[in-house]
Amino acid sequence: MVGSIEERPAPEAFLEEARTEARGRGSPGRLKIFLGASPGVGKTYAMIEEARTRQRAGVDVVVALVETHGRAETAALLGSLEQMPRRPVAYRGQWLSELDLDALLARHPQLALIDELAHSNAPGSRHPKRWQDVLEVLEAGIDVTTTLNIQHIESLNDIVARITGVRVHETVPDQVLQRADDIELIDLPPEELIKRLKEGKVYVSQQIGQALENFFGKGNLTALRELALRTAASRVDAEMLAYMQANAVKGPWPTEERLLVCINEAPVAKSLVRAGKRMAERARIPWIVVTVLTPRHETLPAGARAATMEALRLAETLGAETVTLHAESDAAAEILRYARSRNASRLVIGRPRAGGGFWWKIAGLLREPVADRLLDAARDFEVTVVTAQAKPAAQAWHAGLDLRPAWRGYAAALAAIAAATLLAWPIGAWEAVPGGAISAIYLTAVLVVGARHGLGASLVATLLGSAAYNFFYTAPYYTLAMSHPEDVVSILVFLVGAVFTGTLAGRLKAQVESMRATQRRTETLYDFARKIASANNTDDVLWAAAFHIAATLDCRSLILMPNAEGGLDQVQGHPSIEELDARAEGAARWAFERNAPAGAGTATLPTSDWLFVPLATGDRPLGVIGVRFADPGRSLDPETRRLLLAVEDQVAVVVERARLAEELADARVSAEGERLRAALLNSVSHDLRTPLVTVIGAVSALAEDDGELAAADRRDLATTALDEARRLDRYVQNLLGMTRLGHGALRLRRAPVELREIVGRVRADLARTLAGHRVAVTIPRDMPMLDVDPVLIGQALTNVVENAAKYAPLGSTITIAAAASGGQARIEVSDEGPGIPEGERERVFDLFHRAAQGDARPAGTGLGLAIVRGLVEAHGGTASAEAGPNGRGAAIVLTLPLAAPSLSEEP
Amino acid sequence: MSAPETAAPPRILVVEDDAPIRRFLRIALGSAGFATLEAERGRTGIELAATAAPDCVVLDLGLPDMDGKAVIAAIRAWSRVPILVLSVRDAEAEKIAALDAGADDYVTKPFATGELLARLRALMRGRLDRTREPAVQAIGPLTVNFASRTVTLDGREVKLTRKEYDVLALLARHPGRLIAHRQFLTTVWGAAHAEDTHYLRIAIGHIRDKLGDDAADPRFIITEPGVGYRLVEG
């Protein structure tokens, strides 16, 4: 973490930016909030009245949820408006009715009335809070009006609690308030409110009910009223500011100053965050909440780490930028360096724990608290120190010192001291040894315990050691009393020495552990990068990603990708693919559709065991990553987020790469098709035309003849034309055959047939072609019959023989030989031509193989041998090219099935 | 369709790899009074052209052993024998390359026998009549007087510019024969303008206007698209 923050924007910022962009599509609905200082000021009434006005103006208004609390006036007012049925929810034997979010989204009115923005939904609802429902409704493009009391605003929560003594747990983040397009303050003088209360016109919730007298005191109401007015006013201020900025009105703008709130695991953190929010708002400057992770952090109990994360999440909810810094030792310096880099001139820190207790004081001897060092070093900063208001007893845990896992360390301390005592006993009995040697043995024991079990155990060992030393080696022996003053001194020296030794050893251990953790992370990241680099398909990459996430975050992991039907499929998981319940599936779907985290530890479906984060680089998620932490208290902390971000990027890049590769392959296939089409065109234009040249030439000579042609010549021309017309017919037949083969439309009419008959037919067809060659046929007399379609195999054999005639020199011999072996006929057609080079022997069966050679070649469609192979294979046979007999010329070898003997014997 | 009244019939060398085509050419040319020599490969074609001294060569451009253009170049190295190229349709570049290599005319496959014979005669006439070049060439109503450099149509003189006359004269010296673009341009405009086919196109346009000729229904000048022009035979 050595400083490159100045140059490098935080990854979280990118992420947030991308997501905001993604969310910004479409036009969201307008939000109007009726704000009141306390219950009973008439917010709901005002809201309904306004809705009626708008309905008369032709707006499609629906009452999604309004609580009348049995008040007749309100109910009467509602009468003319369309009301939606509520969704019943069973909860602990009771029936609660909640907002039916899906029905509202389906109904899609122009304006929806949703009362009580701060309401908490029944467990199991899609969102835990109603304001989250409202945000979803707004996102769907529906306008919403709602009501809110001042004490439910998150940043005012502390103040209201201090004023009224009642802390409400239902809060609404300030961001929702900022999101509102309109805020209408419903104001009622306190006297009037008290009067209404006495008339029973005010509904009071249970929480406040318990402190009714207290809450509705005139002083409280006045204070709350002021708070409400101030909130509304600051809102007007902010609007004015935005207007002036938008319209480039010149003014004394503050420079881009920032407020930096430093928090750690201390309980005061949340109060710090709330105080920071108020200060930033008042000063109208952006604020950052920062926490520093040091090696010590690794040794903190899970509860302490969770507290920090909770405070950070609160800060996020309140609209702060949150940052996690890393420092090896000097957290204060890191904070100041960061503050300077972000132009934050104001710091908010918590008061160092004064009088924290015995352990803290001992530790404090070695380490000055961060807050003190900050105060010392931050000379050019304005530093505000905040003290916690109340000590929440429930959250009391020892923050600074890790005394856990306690019993193992303590047992080790006890054992070490016992061992030291046993070892020291015989030495102590030896008069010549000075007392210092004994304390050195105990110090060694403390050192060993500290190095192996940390600070707490070493301190226990120190105490035990000094007691044992006192007991065994100071007079009077075997009592804890001491008679010699020098013994007191040596015990004290031992104590101080042991504390230092133990502390140092403990910190060493913490640092070593932290380094180990870092190294582990680095190793897995490196491992991951290596795996990703070597993975050549998407599956491998996803597997590597799932493994890496699981290994690094100590969790079970899943990767889900959309399938063809638009659903999400688990494509990878570590250790394996999981059974997801409906809630987890809902969270996954939500995360994918909204491109935002959902599930455990988030605002959406938090009761799910799984946390899902979108796997996205741009605005469109490729899928979602699901994690289920082994430690249920853990959630989406910055460390996790950074890791997921790194994985996301890698995976997205590789998925993109795979997609491009697929496209490339598609392009190649289409190029192949293009090449084939060009070859076909070439073939048709050249090879089909060649016979036509003769046909047209000969026939035109006959047609133009004025009786000058000799009778023999006329006949000759006519037969030539006829032969060529037949050749043309064979080509066309081949083309058609190829098409039929290609479409699988070839129907075989198998029959037992003699090869000799087929050969005879071929020779007759090719009589003129073969005129210049000798043809030798060697077929055994007892050759069994073939089980083939005689017409198609005739065509195949014609192609083979014609091919041989084309290449073999005039006057040479073409041999057609056949033999039966192993239930198959082997037919070999060999010539004495130039032969086929070994590398070409397979390729001659390719479609249009010879097309590549251009025009300069014997006529032929380049289909011949391809069709031979197609026809023969359709019969279950094979076709291959070999060297001719004695290595001379070429041989085309066909194997074909023989007819069953019984069939062969039939006539 | 009678053979020229010479002692020995003119001999035509046919270089063509397809046996049926050779066969029908032999019959057709023989009936028209020509004697044929046949070669199946380019190599044997060149040898026969050198040893048998044919009066004309009919050459297929697609040969198995070598490129047809290479055959033309080899023959042109020592002989001015007229060469008629057989080529497939739609291969203008091929035709032009063949003409540039020294071929005199071409026939597109498939062709009617009559057309081939007419082309052959036009080529042979140029060769046979080289010794006595006519002073006047008449093509129907069109007369070109080479001595006085005048052109008349139906007896009336047609006014042509010098370049136009040169173009028409080049065509008129070899009626029925293809004159390639390049040949026009280098002969009339000079070697520097061998690529400026638009000069030629404009000149031909003017000549056609003045002769009352229509490119779509030509009476005198026939366009061979992308290759050149030829004058109809008288």
CSV table of C-alpha atoms in Angstrom, one decimal, chain A residues 307-628:
chain,number,residue,atom,x,y,z
A,307,ALA,CA,-18.1,-3.1,13.8
A,308,THR,CA,-15.8,-1.2,11.5
A,309,MET,CA,-17.6,-2.4,8.4
A,310,GLU,CA,-20.9,-1.6,9.9
A,311,ALA,CA,-19.8,2.0,10.5
A,312,LEU,CA,-18.5,2.2,6.9
A,313,ARG,CA,-21.8,0.9,5.6
A,314,LEU,CA,-23.6,3.5,7.7
A,315,ALA,CA,-21.3,6.1,6.2
A,316,GLU,CA,-22.2,4.9,2.7
A,317,THR,CA,-25.9,5.1,3.5
A,318,LEU,CA,-25.4,8.7,4.7
A,319,GLY,CA,-23.7,9.6,1.4
A,320,ALA,CA,-20.1,9.5,2.3
A,321,GLU,CA,-17.3,8.2,0.2
A,322,THR,CA,-15.7,5.3,2.1
A,323,VAL,CA,-12.0,4.4,1.8
A,324,THR,CA,-9.9,1.7,3.4
A,325,LEU,CA,-6.2,2.4,3.7
A,326,HIS,CA,-3.4,0.0,4.5
A,327,ALA,CA,-0.5,0.9,6.6
A,328,GLU,CA,2.4,-1.2,7.9
A,329,SER,CA,2.8,0.6,11.2
A,330,ASP,CA,2.1,4.3,11.2
A,331,ALA,CA,-1.7,4.7,10.7
A,332,ALA,CA,-1.6,8.4,11.6
A,333,ALA,CA,0.9,9.2,8.8
A,334,GLU,CA,-1.1,7.2,6.3
A,335,ILE,CA,-4.3,9.1,7.2
A,336,LEU,CA,-2.6,12.5,6.9
A,337,ARG,CA,-0.9,11.6,3.6
A,338,TYR,CA,-4.3,10.6,2.3
A,339,ALA,CA,-6.0,13.7,3.7
A,340,ARG,CA,-3.5,15.9,1.9
A,341,SER,CA,-3.9,14.0,-1.3
A,342,ARG,CA,-7.7,14.6,-1.2
A,343,ASN,CA,-7.5,18.2,-0.1
A,344,ALA,CA,-9.3,17.4,3.2
A,345,SER,CA,-8.4,20.1,5.6
A,346,ARG,CA,-10.8,19.0,8.4
A,347,LEU,CA,-10.4,15.8,10.3
A,348,VAL,CA,-12.9,14.2,12.6
A,349,ILE,CA,-11.5,11.7,15.1
A,350,GLY,CA,-12.7,9.9,18.2
A,351,ARG,CA,-11.4,10.6,21.6
A,352,PRO,CA,-8.8,8.1,22.6
A,353,ARG,CA,-10.0,5.8,25.2
A,354,ALA,CA,-9.2,7.6,28.4
A,355,GLY,CA,-8.8,5.3,31.5
A,356,GLY,CA,-9.5,2.3,29.3
A,357,GLY,CA,-8.3,-0.2,31.8
A,358,PHE,CA,-5.2,-2.0,33.0
A,359,TRP,CA,-4.3,-3.7,29.7
A,360,TRP,CA,-4.7,-0.6,27.7
A,361,LYS,CA,-2.4,1.3,29.9
A,362,ILE,CA,0.3,-1.3,29.6
A,363,ALA,CA,0.0,-1.4,25.9
A,364,GLY,CA,0.0,2.4,25.9
A,365,LEU,CA,3.5,2.3,27.3
A,366,LEU,CA,4.6,0.8,24.0
A,367,ARG,CA,2.3,2.5,21.6
A,368,GLU,CA,1.0,5.9,21.5
A,369,PRO,CA,-2.7,5.9,20.4
A,370,VAL,CA,-3.3,6.9,16.8
A,371,ALA,CA,-5.5,9.8,17.8
A,372,ASP,CA,-2.7,11.3,19.9
A,373,ARG,CA,-0.2,11.0,17.1
A,374,LEU,CA,-2.7,12.5,14.7
A,375,LEU,CA,-3.2,15.5,17.0
A,376,ASP,CA,0.6,15.9,17.2
A,377,ALA,CA,1.2,15.6,13.5
A,378,ALA,CA,-1.8,17.3,12.0
A,379,ARG,CA,-0.7,20.8,12.7
A,380,ASP,CA,-2.1,22.2,9.4
A,381,PHE,CA,-5.5,20.5,9.9
A,382,GLU,CA,-8.6,21.5,11.7
A,383,VAL,CA,-9.2,18.5,13.9
A,384,THR,CA,-12.5,17.8,15.7
A,385,VAL,CA,-12.4,15.2,18.5
A,386,VAL,CA,-15.8,13.5,19.2
A,387,THR,CA,-16.6,11.7,22.4
A,388,ALA,CA,-19.1,8.9,22.4
A,389,GLN,CA,-22.4,9.9,24.0
A,390,ALA,CA,-23.4,6.8,25.7
A,391,LYS,CA,-21.6,3.6,26.3
A,392,PRO,CA,-23.6,0.9,24.6
A,393,ALA,CA,-23.0,-1.9,27.2
A,394,ALA,CA,-24.1,-4.6,24.9
A,395,GLN,CA,-21.2,-4.0,22.6
A,396,ALA,CA,-18.5,-4.1,25.2
A,397,TRP,CA,-15.7,-6.1,24.0
A,398,HIS,CA,-12.0,-5.6,24.4
A,399,ALA,CA,-11.1,-3.7,21.3
A,400,GLY,CA,-7.4,-3.1,21.7
A,401,LEU,CA,-6.1,-6.4,22.9
A,402,ASP,CA,-6.9,-9.7,21.6
A,403,LEU,CA,-7.2,-12.0,24.6
A,404,ARG,CA,-8.7,-14.7,22.4
A,405,PRO,CA,-8.5,-17.5,21.5
A,406,ALA,CA,-8.0,-17.3,25.2
A,407,TRP,CA,-7.9,-20.7,26.8
A,408,ARG,CA,-5.3,-22.2,24.5
A,409,GLY,CA,-2.9,-19.3,25.0
A,410,TYR,CA,-3.5,-19.3,28.8
A,411,ALA,CA,-2.9,-23.1,28.9
A,412,ALA,CA,0.3,-22.6,27.0
A,413,ALA,CA,1.3,-19.8,29.4
A,414,LEU,CA,0.7,-22.1,32.3
A,415,ALA,CA,2.5,-25.0,30.7
A,416,ALA,CA,5.5,-22.8,29.7
A,417,ILE,CA,5.9,-21.4,33.2
A,418,ALA,CA,5.6,-24.9,34.7
A,419,ALA,CA,8.3,-26.1,32.3
A,420,ALA,CA,10.5,-23.1,33.2
A,421,THR,CA,10.0,-23.9,36.9
A,422,LEU,CA,11.0,-27.5,36.4
A,423,LEU,CA,14.0,-26.5,34.4
A,424,ALA,CA,15.0,-23.8,36.8
A,425,TRP,CA,14.6,-26.1,39.9
A,426,PRO,CA,17.8,-28.1,39.6
A,427,ILE,CA,19.8,-25.0,38.5
A,428,GLY,CA,18.4,-23.0,41.4
A,429,ALA,CA,19.6,-25.7,43.8
A,430,TRP,CA,23.1,-25.1,42.5
A,431,GLU,CA,24.5,-22.4,44.8
A,432,ALA,CA,27.0,-20.9,42.3
A,433,VAL,CA,24.3,-19.7,39.8
A,434,PRO,CA,23.2,-16.1,40.3
A,435,GLY,CA,19.5,-15.3,40.6
A,436,GLY,CA,19.5,-13.6,37.2
A,437,ALA,CA,19.9,-16.9,35.4
A,438,ILE,CA,16.5,-18.0,36.9
A,439,SER,CA,14.7,-14.9,35.7
A,440,ALA,CA,16.3,-15.4,32.3
A,441,ILE,CA,14.7,-18.8,32.1
A,442,TYR,CA,11.3,-17.4,32.9
A,443,LEU,CA,11.8,-14.5,30.4
A,444,THR,CA,12.6,-17.1,27.7
A,445,ALA,CA,9.3,-18.9,28.6
A,446,VAL,CA,7.4,-15.6,28.3
A,447,LEU,CA,9.1,-14.9,24.9
A,448,VAL,CA,8.2,-18.3,23.6
A,449,VAL,CA,4.5,-17.9,24.7
A,450,GLY,CA,4.3,-14.4,23.3
A,451,ALA,CA,5.7,-15.4,19.9
A,452,ARG,CA,3.4,-18.4,19.6
A,453,HIS,CA,0.2,-17.2,21.2
A,454,GLY,CA,0.3,-13.4,21.1
A,455,LEU,CA,0.2,-10.6,23.5
A,456,GLY,CA,-2.6,-11.7,25.9
A,457,ALA,CA,-1.0,-15.1,26.6
A,458,SER,CA,2.4,-13.5,27.1
A,459,LEU,CA,1.0,-11.1,29.7
A,460,VAL,CA,-0.6,-14.0,31.5
A,461,ALA,CA,2.8,-15.8,31.4
A,462,THR,CA,4.5,-12.7,32.8
A,463,LEU,CA,2.2,-12.7,35.8
A,464,LEU,CA,2.5,-16.4,36.4
A,465,GLY,CA,6.2,-16.3,35.9
A,466,SER,CA,6.7,-13.5,38.5
A,467,ALA,CA,4.4,-15.4,40.9
A,468,ALA,CA,6.4,-18.6,40.5
A,469,TYR,CA,9.7,-16.8,40.8
A,470,ASN,CA,8.4,-15.1,44.0
A,471,PHE,CA,7.1,-18.4,45.3
A,472,PHE,CA,10.1,-20.6,44.6
A,473,TYR,CA,13.1,-18.4,44.6
A,474,THR,CA,12.6,-15.5,47.0
A,475,ALA,CA,12.9,-15.9,50.7
A,476,PRO,CA,10.9,-16.8,52.5
A,477,TYR,CA,10.6,-19.7,50.1
A,478,TYR,CA,7.2,-21.3,49.1
A,479,THR,CA,5.3,-18.2,50.0
A,480,LEU,CA,4.3,-15.1,48.0
A,481,ALA,CA,5.8,-12.9,50.7
A,482,MET,CA,9.3,-11.4,50.2
A,483,SER,CA,11.7,-10.6,52.9
A,484,HIS,CA,14.7,-9.1,51.0
A,485,PRO,CA,14.3,-5.7,49.3
A,486,GLU,CA,16.6,-6.9,46.4
A,487,ASP,CA,14.1,-9.6,45.6
A,488,VAL,CA,11.3,-7.0,45.3
A,489,VAL,CA,13.6,-5.1,42.8
A,490,SER,CA,14.4,-8.2,40.8
A,491,ILE,CA,10.7,-9.2,40.7
A,492,LEU,CA,9.9,-5.7,39.4
A,493,VAL,CA,12.7,-5.8,36.9
A,494,PHE,CA,11.5,-9.2,35.7
A,495,LEU,CA,7.9,-7.9,35.4
A,496,VAL,CA,8.9,-4.9,33.3
A,497,GLY,CA,11.3,-7.0,31.2
A,498,ALA,CA,8.7,-9.7,30.7
A,499,VAL,CA,6.0,-7.2,29.7
A,500,PHE,CA,8.3,-5.7,27.1
A,501,THR,CA,9.5,-9.0,25.8
A,502,GLY,CA,6.0,-10.4,25.7
A,503,THR,CA,4.6,-7.3,23.9
A,504,LEU,CA,7.3,-7.3,21.4
A,505,ALA,CA,6.9,-11.0,20.8
A,506,GLY,CA,3.2,-10.6,20.5
A,507,ARG,CA,3.5,-7.8,18.0
A,508,LEU,CA,6.0,-9.8,16.1
A,509,LYS,CA,3.6,-12.6,15.9
A,510,ALA,CA,0.8,-10.3,14.7
A,511,GLN,CA,3.1,-8.9,12.0
A,512,VAL,CA,4.1,-12.3,10.9
A,513,GLU,CA,0.5,-13.4,10.7
A,514,SER,CA,-0.4,-10.3,8.8
A,515,MET,CA,2.4,-10.9,6.4
A,516,ARG,CA,1.4,-14.5,6.0
A,517,ALA,CA,-2.2,-13.4,5.2
A,518,THR,CA,-0.9,-10.9,2.7
A,519,GLN,CA,1.3,-13.4,1.2
A,520,ARG,CA,-1.5,-15.9,1.0
A,521,ARG,CA,-3.6,-13.3,-0.8
A,522,THR,CA,-0.8,-12.4,-3.2
A,523,GLU,CA,-0.2,-16.0,-3.9
A,524,THR,CA,-3.8,-16.8,-4.7
A,525,LEU,CA,-4.0,-13.7,-6.8
A,526,TYR,CA,-0.9,-14.7,-8.7
A,527,ASP,CA,-2.1,-18.2,-9.0
A,528,PHE,CA,-5.4,-16.9,-10.3
A,529,ALA,CA,-3.8,-14.6,-12.8
A,530,ARG,CA,-1.6,-17.5,-14.0
A,531,LYS,CA,-4.6,-19.8,-14.3
A,532,ILE,CA,-6.6,-17.2,-16.2
A,533,ALA,CA,-3.7,-16.6,-18.5
A,534,SER,CA,-3.4,-20.3,-19.4
A,535,ALA,CA,-7.2,-20.9,-19.6
A,536,ASN,CA,-8.3,-21.1,-23.1
A,537,ASN,CA,-12.0,-21.4,-22.7
A,538,THR,CA,-14.6,-19.7,-20.7
A,539,ASP,CA,-15.3,-22.7,-18.5
A,540,ASP,CA,-11.7,-22.9,-17.2
A,541,VAL,CA,-11.7,-19.2,-16.5
A,542,LEU,CA,-14.9,-19.4,-14.5
A,543,TRP,CA,-13.7,-22.3,-12.6
A,544,ALA,CA,-10.5,-20.5,-11.7
A,545,ALA,CA,-12.5,-17.5,-10.6
A,546,ALA,CA,-14.8,-19.5,-8.4
A,547,PHE,CA,-11.9,-21.3,-6.9
A,548,HIS,CA,-10.0,-18.1,-6.3
A,549,ILE,CA,-12.9,-16.4,-4.6
A,550,ALA,CA,-13.6,-19.4,-2.4
A,551,ALA,CA,-10.0,-19.7,-1.4
A,552,THR,CA,-9.4,-16.1,-0.8
A,553,LEU,CA,-12.6,-15.1,1.0
A,554,ASP,CA,-13.0,-18.4,2.9
A,555,CYS,CA,-16.4,-18.9,1.5
A,556,ARG,CA,-18.4,-21.0,-0.9
A,557,SER,CA,-18.7,-19.4,-4.3
A,558,LEU,CA,-20.9,-19.6,-7.3
A,559,ILE,CA,-20.9,-18.1,-10.8
A,560,LEU,CA,-24.2,-17.7,-12.5
A,561,MET,CA,-24.7,-16.8,-16.1
A,562,PRO,CA,-27.8,-16.1,-18.1
A,563,ASN,CA,-29.1,-19.0,-20.2
A,564,ALA,CA,-30.9,-18.9,-23.5
A,565,GLU,CA,-34.3,-18.5,-21.9
A,566,GLY,CA,-33.2,-15.5,-19.9
A,567,GLY,CA,-32.9,-17.5,-16.6
A,568,LEU,CA,-29.7,-17.7,-14.6
A,569,ASP,CA,-27.8,-21.0,-14.5
A,570,GLN,CA,-25.1,-21.9,-12.1
A,571,VAL,CA,-22.1,-22.4,-14.5
A,572,GLN,CA,-19.4,-22.9,-11.9
A,573,GLY,CA,-19.2,-23.3,-8.1
A,574,HIS,CA,-16.6,-24.0,-5.5
A,575,PRO,CA,-16.6,-26.5,-3.9
A,576,SER,CA,-19.5,-27.3,-6.1
A,577,ILE,CA,-22.8,-26.2,-7.6
A,578,GLU,CA,-25.4,-25.6,-4.8
A,579,GLU,CA,-29.1,-26.0,-4.2
A,580,LEU,CA,-30.3,-22.4,-4.0
A,581,ASP,CA,-33.5,-21.6,-2.1
A,582,ALA,CA,-36.0,-19.2,-3.6
A,583,ARG,CA,-34.7,-16.3,-1.6
A,584,ALA,CA,-31.1,-16.8,-2.8
A,585,GLU,CA,-32.4,-17.2,-6.4
A,586,GLY,CA,-34.4,-14.0,-6.0
A,587,ALA,CA,-31.3,-12.2,-4.8
A,588,ALA,CA,-29.2,-13.5,-7.7
A,589,ARG,CA,-31.9,-12.4,-10.2
A,590,TRP,CA,-32.2,-9.0,-8.6
A,591,ALA,CA,-28.4,-8.5,-8.6
A,592,PHE,CA,-28.3,-9.5,-12.3
A,593,GLU,CA,-31.2,-7.4,-13.4
A,594,ARG,CA,-30.3,-4.3,-11.3
A,595,ASN,CA,-26.6,-4.6,-11.7
A,596,ALA,CA,-26.2,-4.1,-7.9
A,597,PRO,CA,-25.3,-6.3,-5.0
A,598,ALA,CA,-28.1,-8.3,-3.4
A,599,GLY,CA,-28.5,-10.9,-0.6
A,600,ALA,CA,-26.7,-11.3,2.7
A,601,GLY,CA,-25.4,-8.0,4.1
A,602,THR,CA,-27.1,-5.8,1.5
A,603,ALA,CA,-30.3,-3.8,1.4
A,604,THR,CA,-32.1,-6.3,-0.8
A,605,LEU,CA,-33.2,-9.7,0.5
A,606,PRO,CA,-30.7,-9.6,3.3
A,607,THR,CA,-32.1,-12.7,4.9
A,608,SER,CA,-30.6,-14.8,2.1
A,609,ASP,CA,-27.6,-16.9,3.1
A,610,TRP,CA,-25.9,-15.8,-0.1
A,611,LEU,CA,-24.5,-12.6,-1.3
A,612,PHE,CA,-24.6,-11.9,-5.0
A,613,VAL,CA,-22.6,-9.3,-6.8
A,614,PRO,CA,-23.0,-8.6,-10.5
A,615,LEU,CA,-20.2,-9.7,-12.8
A,616,ALA,CA,-19.9,-6.6,-15.0
A,617,THR,CA,-17.4,-4.3,-16.5
A,618,GLY,CA,-19.7,-1.9,-18.3
A,619,ASP,CA,-23.3,-1.3,-17.9
A,620,ARG,CA,-24.5,-4.8,-18.8
A,621,PRO,CA,-23.7,-7.6,-16.3
A,622,LEU,CA,-22.3,-10.8,-17.8
A,623,GLY,CA,-23.6,-12.8,-14.8
A,624,VAL,CA,-23.4,-12.8,-11.1
A,625,ILE,CA,-21.0,-14.0,-8.5
A,626,GLY,CA,-22.4,-15.6,-5.4
A,627,VAL,CA,-20.6,-16.0,-2.2
A,628,ARG,CA,-21.6,-17.6,1.1
